[in-house]
XYZ file of C-alpha atoms in Angstrom:
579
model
C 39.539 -18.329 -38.128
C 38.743 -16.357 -34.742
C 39.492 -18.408 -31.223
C 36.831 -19.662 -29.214
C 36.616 -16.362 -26.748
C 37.481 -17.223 -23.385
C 35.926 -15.045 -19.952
C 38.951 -13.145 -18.330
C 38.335 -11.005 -14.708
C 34.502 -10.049 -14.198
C 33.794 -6.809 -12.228
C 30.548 -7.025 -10.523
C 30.916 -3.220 -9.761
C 29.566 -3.407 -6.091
C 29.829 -0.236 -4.495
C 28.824 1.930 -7.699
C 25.492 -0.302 -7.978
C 24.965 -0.072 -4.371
C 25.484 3.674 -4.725
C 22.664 3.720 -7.264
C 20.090 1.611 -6.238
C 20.338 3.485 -2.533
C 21.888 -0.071 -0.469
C 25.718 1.073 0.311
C 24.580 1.466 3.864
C 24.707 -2.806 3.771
C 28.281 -2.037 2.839
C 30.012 -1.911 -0.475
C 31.257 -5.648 -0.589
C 28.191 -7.177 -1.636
C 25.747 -6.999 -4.659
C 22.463 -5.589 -3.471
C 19.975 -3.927 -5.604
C 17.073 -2.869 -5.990
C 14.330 -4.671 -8.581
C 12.894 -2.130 -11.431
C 16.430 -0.516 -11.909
C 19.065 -1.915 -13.857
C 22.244 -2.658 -12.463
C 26.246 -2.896 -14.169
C 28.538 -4.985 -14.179
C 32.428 -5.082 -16.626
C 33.088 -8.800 -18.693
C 36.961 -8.657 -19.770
C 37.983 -11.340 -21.998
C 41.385 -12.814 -22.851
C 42.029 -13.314 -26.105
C 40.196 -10.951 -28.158
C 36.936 -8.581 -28.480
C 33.704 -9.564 -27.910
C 32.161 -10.317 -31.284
C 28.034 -10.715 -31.581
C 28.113 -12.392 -34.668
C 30.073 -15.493 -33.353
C 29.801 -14.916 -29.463
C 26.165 -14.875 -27.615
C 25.897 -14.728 -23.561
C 23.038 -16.562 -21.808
C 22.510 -15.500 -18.124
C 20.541 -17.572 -15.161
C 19.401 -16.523 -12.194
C 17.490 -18.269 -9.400
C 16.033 -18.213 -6.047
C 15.019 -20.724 -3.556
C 15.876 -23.429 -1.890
C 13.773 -25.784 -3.345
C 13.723 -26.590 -7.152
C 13.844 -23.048 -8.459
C 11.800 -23.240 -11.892
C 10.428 -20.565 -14.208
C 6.874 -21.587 -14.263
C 7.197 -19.935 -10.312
C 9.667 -16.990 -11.119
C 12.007 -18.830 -9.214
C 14.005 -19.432 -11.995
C 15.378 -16.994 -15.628
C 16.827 -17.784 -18.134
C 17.536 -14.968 -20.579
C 20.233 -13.791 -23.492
C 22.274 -11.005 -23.731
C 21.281 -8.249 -26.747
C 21.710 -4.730 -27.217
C 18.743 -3.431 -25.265
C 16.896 -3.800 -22.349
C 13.268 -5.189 -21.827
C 11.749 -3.851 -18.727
C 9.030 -6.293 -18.445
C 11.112 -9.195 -17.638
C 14.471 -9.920 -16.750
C 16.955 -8.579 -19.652
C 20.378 -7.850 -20.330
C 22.450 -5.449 -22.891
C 25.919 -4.503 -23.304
C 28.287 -1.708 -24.666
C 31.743 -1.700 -25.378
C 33.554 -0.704 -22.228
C 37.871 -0.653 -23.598
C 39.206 -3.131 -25.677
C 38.428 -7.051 -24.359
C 36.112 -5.748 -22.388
C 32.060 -4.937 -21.803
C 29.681 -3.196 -20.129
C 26.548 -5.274 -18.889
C 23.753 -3.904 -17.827
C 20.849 -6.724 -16.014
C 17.419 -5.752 -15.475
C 15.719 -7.343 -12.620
C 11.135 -6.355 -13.407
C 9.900 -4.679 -10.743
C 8.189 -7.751 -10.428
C 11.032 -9.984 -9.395
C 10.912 -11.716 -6.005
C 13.250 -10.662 -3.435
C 15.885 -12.480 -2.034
C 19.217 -14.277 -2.399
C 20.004 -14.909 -6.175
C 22.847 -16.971 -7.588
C 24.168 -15.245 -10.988
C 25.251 -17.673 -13.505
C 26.820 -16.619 -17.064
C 27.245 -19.381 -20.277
C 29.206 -18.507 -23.047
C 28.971 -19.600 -26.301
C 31.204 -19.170 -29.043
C 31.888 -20.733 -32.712
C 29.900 -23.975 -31.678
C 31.789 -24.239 -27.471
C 29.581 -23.729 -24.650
C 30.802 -23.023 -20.998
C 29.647 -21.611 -17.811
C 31.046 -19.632 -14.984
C 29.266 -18.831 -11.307
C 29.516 -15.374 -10.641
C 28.260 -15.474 -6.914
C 25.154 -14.377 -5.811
C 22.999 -11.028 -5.207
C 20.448 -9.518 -3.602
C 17.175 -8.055 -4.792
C 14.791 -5.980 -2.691
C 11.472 -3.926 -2.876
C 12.188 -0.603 -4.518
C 10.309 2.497 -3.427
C 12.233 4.889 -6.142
C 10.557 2.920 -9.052
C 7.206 3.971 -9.902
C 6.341 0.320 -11.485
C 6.710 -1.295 -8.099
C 3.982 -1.429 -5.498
C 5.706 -0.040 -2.917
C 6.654 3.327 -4.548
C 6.493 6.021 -2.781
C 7.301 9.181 -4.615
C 8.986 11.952 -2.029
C 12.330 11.389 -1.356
C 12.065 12.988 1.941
C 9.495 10.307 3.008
C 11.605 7.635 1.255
C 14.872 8.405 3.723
C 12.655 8.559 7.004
C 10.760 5.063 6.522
C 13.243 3.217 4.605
C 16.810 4.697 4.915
C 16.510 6.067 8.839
C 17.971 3.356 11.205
C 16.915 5.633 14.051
C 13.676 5.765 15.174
C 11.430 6.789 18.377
C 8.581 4.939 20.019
C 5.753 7.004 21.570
C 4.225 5.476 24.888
C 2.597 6.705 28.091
C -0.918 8.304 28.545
C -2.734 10.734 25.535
C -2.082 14.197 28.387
C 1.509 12.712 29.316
C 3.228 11.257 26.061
C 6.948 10.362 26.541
C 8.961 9.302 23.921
C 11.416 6.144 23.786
C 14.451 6.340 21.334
C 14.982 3.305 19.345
C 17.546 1.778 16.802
C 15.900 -0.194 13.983
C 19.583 -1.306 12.737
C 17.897 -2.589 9.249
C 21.861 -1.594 7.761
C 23.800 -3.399 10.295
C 25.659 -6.522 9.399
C 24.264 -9.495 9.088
C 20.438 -8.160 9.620
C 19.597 -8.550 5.745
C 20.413 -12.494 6.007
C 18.136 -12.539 8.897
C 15.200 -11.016 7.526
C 15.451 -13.243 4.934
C 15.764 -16.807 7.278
C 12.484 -14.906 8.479
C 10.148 -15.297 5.368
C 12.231 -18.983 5.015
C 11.050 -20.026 8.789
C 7.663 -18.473 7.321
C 7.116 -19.748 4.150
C 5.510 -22.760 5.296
C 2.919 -20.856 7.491
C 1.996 -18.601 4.285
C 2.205 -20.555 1.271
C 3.468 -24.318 2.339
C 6.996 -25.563 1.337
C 5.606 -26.783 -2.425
C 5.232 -22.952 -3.263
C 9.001 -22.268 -2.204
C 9.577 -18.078 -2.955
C 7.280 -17.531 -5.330
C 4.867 -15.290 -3.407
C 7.766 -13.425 -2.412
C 7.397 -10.591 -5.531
C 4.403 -9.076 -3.547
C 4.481 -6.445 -0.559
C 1.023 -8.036 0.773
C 1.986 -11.639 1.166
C 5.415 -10.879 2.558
C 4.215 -8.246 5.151
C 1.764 -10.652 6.071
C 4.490 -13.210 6.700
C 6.578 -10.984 8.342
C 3.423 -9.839 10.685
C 2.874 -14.074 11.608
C 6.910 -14.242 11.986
C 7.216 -11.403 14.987
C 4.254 -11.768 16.845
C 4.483 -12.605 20.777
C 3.995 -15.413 23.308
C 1.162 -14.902 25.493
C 2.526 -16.781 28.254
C 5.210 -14.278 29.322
C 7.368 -15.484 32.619
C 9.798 -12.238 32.650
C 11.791 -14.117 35.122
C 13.184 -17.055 32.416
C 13.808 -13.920 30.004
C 14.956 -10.366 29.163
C 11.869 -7.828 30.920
C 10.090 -6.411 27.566
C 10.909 -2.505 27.812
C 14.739 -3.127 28.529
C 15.556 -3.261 24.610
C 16.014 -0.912 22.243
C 16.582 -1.612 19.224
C 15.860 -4.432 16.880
C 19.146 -5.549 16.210
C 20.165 -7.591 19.387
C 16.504 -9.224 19.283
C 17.292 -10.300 15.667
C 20.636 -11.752 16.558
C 19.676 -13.129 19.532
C 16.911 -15.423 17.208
C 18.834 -16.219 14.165
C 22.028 -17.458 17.071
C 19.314 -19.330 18.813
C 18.345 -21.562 16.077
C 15.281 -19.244 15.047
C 13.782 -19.947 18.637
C 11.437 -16.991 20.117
C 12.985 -14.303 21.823
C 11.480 -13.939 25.351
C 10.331 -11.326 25.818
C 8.339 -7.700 24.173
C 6.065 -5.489 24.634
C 3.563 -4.359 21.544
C 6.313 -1.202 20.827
C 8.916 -3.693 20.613
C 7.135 -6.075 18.263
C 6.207 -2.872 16.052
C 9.564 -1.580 16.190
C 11.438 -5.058 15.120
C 8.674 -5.412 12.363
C 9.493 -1.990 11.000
C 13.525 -2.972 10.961
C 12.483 -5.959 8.948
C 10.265 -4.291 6.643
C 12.402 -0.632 6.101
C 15.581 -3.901 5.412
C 13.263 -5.525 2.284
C 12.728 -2.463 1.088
C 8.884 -1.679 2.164
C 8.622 2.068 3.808
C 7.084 1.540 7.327
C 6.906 3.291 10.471
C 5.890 2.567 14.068
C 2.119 4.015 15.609
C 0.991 4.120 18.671
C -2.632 4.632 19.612
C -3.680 5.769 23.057
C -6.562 4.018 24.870
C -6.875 0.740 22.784
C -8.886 -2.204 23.695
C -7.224 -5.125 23.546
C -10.288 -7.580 23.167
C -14.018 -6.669 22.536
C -16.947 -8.608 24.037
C -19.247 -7.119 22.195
C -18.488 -5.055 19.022
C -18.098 -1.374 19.072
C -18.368 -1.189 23.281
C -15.507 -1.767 25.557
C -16.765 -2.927 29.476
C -14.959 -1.827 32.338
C -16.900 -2.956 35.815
C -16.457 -0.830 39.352
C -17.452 -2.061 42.610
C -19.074 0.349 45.408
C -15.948 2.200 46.309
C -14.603 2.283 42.410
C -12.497 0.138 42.567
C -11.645 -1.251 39.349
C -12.562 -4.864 38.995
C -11.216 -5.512 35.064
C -14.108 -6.971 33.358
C -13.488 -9.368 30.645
C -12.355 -6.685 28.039
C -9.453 -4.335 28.810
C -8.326 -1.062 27.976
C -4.585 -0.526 26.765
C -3.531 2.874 28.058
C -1.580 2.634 24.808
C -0.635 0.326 21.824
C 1.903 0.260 18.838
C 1.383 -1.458 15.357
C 3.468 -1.003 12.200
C 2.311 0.836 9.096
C 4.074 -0.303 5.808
C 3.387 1.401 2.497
C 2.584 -0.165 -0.918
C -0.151 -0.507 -3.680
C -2.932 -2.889 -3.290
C -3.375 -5.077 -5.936
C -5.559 -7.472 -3.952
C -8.082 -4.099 -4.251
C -6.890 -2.641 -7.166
C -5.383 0.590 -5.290
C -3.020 2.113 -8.760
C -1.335 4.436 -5.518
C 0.757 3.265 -2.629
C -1.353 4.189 0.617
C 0.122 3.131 4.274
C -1.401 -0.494 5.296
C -2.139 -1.252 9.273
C 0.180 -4.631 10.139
C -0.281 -5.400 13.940
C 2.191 -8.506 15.628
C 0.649 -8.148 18.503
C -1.945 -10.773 18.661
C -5.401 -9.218 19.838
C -8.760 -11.187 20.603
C -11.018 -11.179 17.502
C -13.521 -13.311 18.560
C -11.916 -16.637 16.644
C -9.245 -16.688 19.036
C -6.000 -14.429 19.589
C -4.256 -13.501 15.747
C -2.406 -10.713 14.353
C -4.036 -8.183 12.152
C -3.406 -6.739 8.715
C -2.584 -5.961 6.010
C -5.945 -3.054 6.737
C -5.736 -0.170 4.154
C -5.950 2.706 6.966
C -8.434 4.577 4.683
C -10.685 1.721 4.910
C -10.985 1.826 8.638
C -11.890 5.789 8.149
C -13.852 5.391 6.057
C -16.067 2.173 7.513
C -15.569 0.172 4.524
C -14.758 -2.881 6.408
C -15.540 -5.545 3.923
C -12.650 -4.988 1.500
C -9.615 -5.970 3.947
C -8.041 -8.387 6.369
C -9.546 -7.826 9.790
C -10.942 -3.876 8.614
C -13.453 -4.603 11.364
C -11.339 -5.732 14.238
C -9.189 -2.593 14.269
C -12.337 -0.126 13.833
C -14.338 -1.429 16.708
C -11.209 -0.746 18.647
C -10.504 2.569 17.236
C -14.489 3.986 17.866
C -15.513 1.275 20.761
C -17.784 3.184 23.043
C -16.182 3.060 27.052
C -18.940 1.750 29.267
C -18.841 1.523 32.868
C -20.608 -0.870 35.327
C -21.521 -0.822 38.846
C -21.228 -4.427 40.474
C -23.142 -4.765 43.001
C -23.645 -7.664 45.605
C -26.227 -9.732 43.633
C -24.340 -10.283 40.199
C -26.228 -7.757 38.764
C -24.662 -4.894 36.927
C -25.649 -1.485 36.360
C -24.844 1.053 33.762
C -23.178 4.310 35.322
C -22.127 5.744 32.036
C -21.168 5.341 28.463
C -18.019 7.519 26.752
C -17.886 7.974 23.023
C -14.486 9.654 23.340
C -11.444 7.449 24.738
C -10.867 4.730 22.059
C -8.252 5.635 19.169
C -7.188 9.000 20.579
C -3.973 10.473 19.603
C -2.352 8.415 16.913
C 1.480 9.380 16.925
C 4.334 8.762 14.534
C 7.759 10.011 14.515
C 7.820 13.060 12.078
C 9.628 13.050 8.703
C 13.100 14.849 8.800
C 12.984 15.088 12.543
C 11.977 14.032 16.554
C 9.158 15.210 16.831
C 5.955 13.779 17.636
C 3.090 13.893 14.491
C -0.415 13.457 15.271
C -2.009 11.078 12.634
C -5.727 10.309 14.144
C -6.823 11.889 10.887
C -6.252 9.565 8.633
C -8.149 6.788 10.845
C -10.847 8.871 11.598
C -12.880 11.503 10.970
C -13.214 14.236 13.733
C -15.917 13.158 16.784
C -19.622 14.351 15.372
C -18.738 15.384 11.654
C -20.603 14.205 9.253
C -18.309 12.147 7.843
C -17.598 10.748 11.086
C -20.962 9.203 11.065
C -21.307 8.307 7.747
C -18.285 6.109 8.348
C -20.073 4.832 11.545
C -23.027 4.134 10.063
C -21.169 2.198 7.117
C -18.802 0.382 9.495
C -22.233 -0.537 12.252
C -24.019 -2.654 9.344
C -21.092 -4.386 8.939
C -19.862 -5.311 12.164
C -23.468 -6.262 12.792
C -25.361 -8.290 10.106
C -28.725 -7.682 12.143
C -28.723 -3.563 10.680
C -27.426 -4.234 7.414
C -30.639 -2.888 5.256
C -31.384 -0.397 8.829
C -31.764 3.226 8.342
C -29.209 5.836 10.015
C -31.989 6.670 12.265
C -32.742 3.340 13.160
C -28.674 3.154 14.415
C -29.356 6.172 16.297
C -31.880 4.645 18.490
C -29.884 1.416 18.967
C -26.690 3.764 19.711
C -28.969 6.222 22.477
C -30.361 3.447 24.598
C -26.629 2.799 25.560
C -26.487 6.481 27.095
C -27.115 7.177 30.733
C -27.310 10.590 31.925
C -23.612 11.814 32.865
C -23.199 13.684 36.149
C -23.398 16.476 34.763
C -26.548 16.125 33.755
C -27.647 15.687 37.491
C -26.673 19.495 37.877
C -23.209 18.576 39.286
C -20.143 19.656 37.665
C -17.104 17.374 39.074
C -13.239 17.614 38.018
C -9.966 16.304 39.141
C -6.766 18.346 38.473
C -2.794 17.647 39.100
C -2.112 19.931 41.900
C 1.866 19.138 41.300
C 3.954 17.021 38.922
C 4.289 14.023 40.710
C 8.017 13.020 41.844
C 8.904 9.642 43.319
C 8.681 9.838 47.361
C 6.673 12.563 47.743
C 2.689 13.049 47.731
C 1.089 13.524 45.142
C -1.375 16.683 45.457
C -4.804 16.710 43.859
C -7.602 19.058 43.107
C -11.113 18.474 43.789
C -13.352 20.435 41.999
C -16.951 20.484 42.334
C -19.540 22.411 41.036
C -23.461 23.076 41.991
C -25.332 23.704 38.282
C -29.059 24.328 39.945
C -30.180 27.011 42.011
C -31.252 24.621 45.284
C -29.023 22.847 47.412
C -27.490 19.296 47.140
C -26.496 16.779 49.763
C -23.991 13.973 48.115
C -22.715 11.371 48.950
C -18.848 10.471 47.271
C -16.559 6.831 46.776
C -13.081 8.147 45.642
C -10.050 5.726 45.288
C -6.963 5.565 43.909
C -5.533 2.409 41.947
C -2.634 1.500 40.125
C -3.771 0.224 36.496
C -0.737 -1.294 34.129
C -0.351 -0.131 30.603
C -2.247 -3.194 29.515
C -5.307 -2.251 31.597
C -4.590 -4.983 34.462
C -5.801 -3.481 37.781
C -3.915 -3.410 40.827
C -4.248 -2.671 44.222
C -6.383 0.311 45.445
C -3.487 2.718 47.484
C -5.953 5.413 48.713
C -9.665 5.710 49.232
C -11.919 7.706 50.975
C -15.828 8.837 51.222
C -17.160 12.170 51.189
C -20.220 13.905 51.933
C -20.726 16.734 50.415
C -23.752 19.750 50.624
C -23.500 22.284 48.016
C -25.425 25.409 48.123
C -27.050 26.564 45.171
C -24.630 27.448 42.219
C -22.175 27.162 44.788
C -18.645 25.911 43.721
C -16.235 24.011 46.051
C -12.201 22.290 45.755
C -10.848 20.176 47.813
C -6.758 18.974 47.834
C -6.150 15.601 48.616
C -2.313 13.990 49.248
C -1.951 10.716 47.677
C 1.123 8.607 49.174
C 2.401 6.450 46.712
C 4.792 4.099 46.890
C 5.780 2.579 43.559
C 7.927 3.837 40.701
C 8.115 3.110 36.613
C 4.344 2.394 36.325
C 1.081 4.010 34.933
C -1.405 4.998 37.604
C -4.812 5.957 36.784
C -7.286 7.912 39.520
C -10.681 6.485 38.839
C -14.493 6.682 40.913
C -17.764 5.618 39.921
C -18.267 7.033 36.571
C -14.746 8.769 36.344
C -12.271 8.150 33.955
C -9.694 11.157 34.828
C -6.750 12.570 34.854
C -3.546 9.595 34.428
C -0.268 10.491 35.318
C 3.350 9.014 35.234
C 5.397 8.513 38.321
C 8.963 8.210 37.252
C-alpha cells in the first residue's frame, strides 16, 4: 500500500518569475507578478512521486484585511489538474525530476492587486494537511492583452511603467525649463507603501464593508490613488519642507508611511503629479506626468477666465486666476465604465481645483473626450475643458466699481501640453490630443458640442446661435484701432543687472495719432498671485502716419527664482525667467 505523501522543500522560484513577469527591479527575494500570466513554482516530496490517482493539491489564496471571501474575489479556492483555465484562478503541474513538480498558478487578469497569502492542502489516501507558503504580490499587467491596462509597444511599456527617471516641465509656454525627477516606483519598500495607500483609501472609495474588492479595476484604484495624494490648501512653508525643494517621490513616500500616514507638508501641482505617477507606474498602470501652460485654476463663469487691471495695469487678481503652468498625471487603461475595448491615456489631476461644488480632484477624464467636447460621458469632462479653451478676458477697474471690457483672448488657455518623450529627454508636445488646432473645423465642432453642455440654456441652440453669444464677448483689439504695439526681450535677463526691453509701435492709418500709454511691470507667481508693481511709467506718444517707432526701456529688478510677467492695459506679453 503507497504512504501517505508528505511535502518536502518548496521552491517558489523568485527571481525567474520576477524575470518573466518584468518585476526583478523590486529585487529577486520576493514573489511579485504580474496578473494574466502564469507564474512557477518546484513541490519536492519526501517519500515518493507524486501520484494523481491517490494524491490531489488544493490551493488558497486571499487578500484583505478584513474577512477575505469569494463572493468579493477576496478569497480562491481552487485544485490542482493538468491544465490551466485562464478565466479564473488555476493551477497545473508537470513532472519536474523524481519527487518533485512543476506548478504553474494562474492569477485572471481580473484578479485584484495586492498582498496575497499562498496556502497549499494536501490530500492523500484519505489524510489532509496544509502548509503556508508565504505570501505574493499581484499587480496590473500592461504585457497582457486581457487586462485593461494593456498597452501593446514595448517601447511605451519601459518609459511609463519600467523608467524610474523622469522630468517635469515648468516655466512659461516661450521659456520652458525642465526639472529632473526620480519616481523611485523600484526602490525598497515603495511597493508596501503604495499599497498602505489604497488601505488608508479604501474607506474614502468603497467604505471598510467592501474591503479590496474594487481593487481588480484601473478606474477605481486611480481614482483612489488621485483622493490619496492630493494637497492641503492651507500651506505655511515655514512648519514644512518649501514645495519645489524635492525631487523625487521616494523621500515624500517614506516620509508618510514613517509618519503614521500623516500628510506630507508640502508640494506643488508637479510634485503631486510626479508622486502619483511613482504610485501608479509601482501597481502596474502606465502613466506619465503633463504639464499645461496657462491653466486656470478656478472659473467664475464657464469657458471665460477674468483677470481685472486698474488705470496704470496693474494687476489686481480678480476672483479667477491664471496658472502660468500646471501638471496632472495621465494613466493608461481600457474603460469599461464606457465600454472603450482599447487602452487610451485617462486625465487624473491631485491637485484640487475649484469646480463650482467646492475644491476636488479631477479624473479619471478620457483625454479624447475633452477633444472632442463630449463632456457627458466622464468624471469632471467639463471642468478640465473649460480650462483647456476658457477665453482670457481683461477688465478695466475703474473708481466707481464698475468694470469695463478691454479685451477678450481666445488663445492662452491649454497651450503647450508637454510630456517627457519615449526613449529619451526630450520635451514632446501633446496639445493634440486635447485639442483640435485654434479655428479648424473640428475645433469648433468640439466647441460647439462641449458649449451645450457646459451650459444647459443652448442645449437644442444652433452653431450660429453660439456664434452670436461667443462675438458679443469681443472688443476691438488695438490693433484694430490702427495701432500695432509689441514688446520684445532686448537681452536674456541675468540676476543684478537690467533687464532691457523693446518697445515697438506701429501707426496702421495714413493720419497721425496722439496716445496716451500706462506701462508697468509686476511680478506675478506661477499660481497667478500678483505682486508688487517694480516699474511703471506713462507715455505720450504722436505717431505720424504709417510711421513706426521703438523705444528701450531698463527694468531694475531685484528678486531672483520667480516668474515675472510684463503686463498694460490690454497686454498679456512677453514672460520671462530671472534665475
Amino acid at each position: 500500500m503507497s504512504q501517505v505523501i508528505e511535502l518536502g522543500n518548496i521552491n517558489l522560484n523568485c527571481p525567474a518569475n520576477c524575470q518573466c513577469h518584468n518585476t526583478h527591479f523590486f529585487g529577486p527575494d520576493r514573489q511579485i507578478i504580474r496578473r494574466g500570466q502564469a507564474f512557477n513554482f518546484y513541490v519536492h516530496f519526501q517519500n515518493r512521486d507524486w501520484d494523481d490517482s491517490v494524491d490531489q493539491i488544493v490551493f488558497t489564496v486571499e487578500t484583505g484585511s478584513l474577512r477575505p471571501c469569494e463572493s468579493n474575489k477576496t478569497k480562491c479556492t481552487f485544485p490542482m489538474g493538468r491544465c490551466l483555465d485562464q478565466t479564473c484562478w488555476s493551477a497545473s503541474y508537470k513532472t519536474h525530476q523524481p519527487k518533485c513538480i512543476n506548478v504553474s498558478v494562474f492569477p485572471p487578469s481580473n484578479a485584484c492587486i495586492g498582498r496575497y497569502i499562498f496556502n497549499i492542502q494536501v490530500t492523500s489516501h484519505g489524510h489532509t494537511y496544509q502548509r503556508c507558503l508565504g505570501d505574493f504580490y499581484v499587480l496590473f499587467n500592461p504585457w497582457c492583452a486581457d487586462d485593461p491596462v494593456y498597452m501593446d509597444n514595448q517601447a511605451h511599456r519601459e518609459e511609463y511603467v519600467l523608467n524610474e527617471h523622469g522630468i517635469l516641465y515648468e516655466g512659461v509656454h516661450k521659456h520652458i525649463t525642465s526639472r529632473p525627477w526620480h519616481f523611485g516606483q523600484f526602490e525598497d519598500g515603495i511597493l508596501d507603501i503604495c499599497l498602505k495607500v489604497l488601505d488608508i483609501g479604501a474607506s474614502y472609495h468603497h467604505g471598510s464593508d467592501r474591503d479590496h474588492c474594487w481593487r481588480n479595476d484601473p478606474v477605481h484604484v486611480s481614482m483612489v490613488v488621485n483622493h490619496m495624494v492630493r494637497s492641503n490648501k492651507n500651506n505655511d512653508y515655514l512648519k514644512g519642507t518649501k514645495p519645489f525643494s524635492w525631487n523625487g517621490s521616494v523621500p515624500i513616500l517614506q516620509q508618510w508611511y514613517n509618519g503614521r500616514c500623516r500628510p506630507v507638508r508640502y508640494g506643488y501641482c508637479g510634485s503631486l503629479a510626479a508622486v502619483m505617477c511613482t504610485v501608479m507606474r509601482c501597481l502596474g498602470i502606465p502613466s506619465r506626468v503633463v504639464t499645461n501652460f496657462c491653466f486656470p485654476c478656478s472659473t467664475e463663469n464657464p469657458l471665460g477666465i477674468n483677470e481685472i487691471f486698474d488705470c496704470t495695469g496693474k494687476n489686481l487678481c480678480g476672483k479667477d486666476k491664471l496658472w502660468r503652468y500646471h501638471c496632472w498625471n495621465e494613466s493608461w487603461m481600457a474603460r469599461r465604465d464606457l465600454k472603450q475595448c482599447c487602452g487610451d491615456w485617462q486625465c487624473l489631476d491631485p491637485t484640487p481645483l475649484e469646480t463650482g461644488r467646492g475644491s476636488a480632484c479631477s479624473g479619471p477624464t478620457w483625454v479624447r473626450s475633452i477633444r472632442e467636447g463630449e463632456l457627458d460621458l466622464d468624471y469632471d469632462g467639463h471642468h478640465l475643458f473649460s480650462r483647456l479653451n476658457s477665453n482670457y478676458i481683461g477688465w478695466l477697474s475703474q473708481n466707481n466699481a464698475k468694470k469695463t471690457k478691454l479685451f477678450c483672448d481666445t488663445w492662452p488657455c491649454g497651450q503647450h501640453l508637454s510630456t517627457k518623450s519615449v526613449g529619451s529627454d526630450q520635451c514632446e508636445d501633446i496639445t493634440g490630443t486635447y485639442k483640435y488646432e485654434l479655428g479648424s473645423l473640428k475645433s469648433k465642432e468640439a466647441y460647439y458640442r462641449a458649449y451645450r453642455r457646459i451650459h444647459p440654456g443652448y442645449c437644442n441652440a444652433s452653431n450660429c446661435h453660439i456664434d452670436r453669444e461667443l462675438s458679443s464677448l469681443h472688443n476691438p483689439f488695438l490693433s484694430d484701432s490702427g495701432v500695432n504695439m509689441r514688446l520684445k526681450m532686448a537681452n536674456c535677463p541675468m540676476y543684478g543687472e537690467d533687464v532691457q526691453l523693446h518697445w515697438l509701435l506701429e501707426n496702421l492709418r495714413n493720419e497721425p495719432k496722439n496716445l496716451n500709454f500706462n506701462l508697468c511691470a509686476q511680478i506675478i507667481t506661477y499660481n497667478g498671485c500678483p505682486m508688487d508693481q517694480f516699474w511703471k511709467d506713462k507715455v505720450n506718444v504722436t505717431l505720424g502716419p504709417r510711421e513706426e517707432i521703438s523705444f528701450c526701456n531698463p527694468l531694475q529688478e531685484d528678486m531672483k527664482n520667480c516668474i515675472m510677467t510684463l503686463e498694460g492695459c490690454g497686454l498679456f506679453k512677453e514672460p520671462m525667467t530671472i534665475e
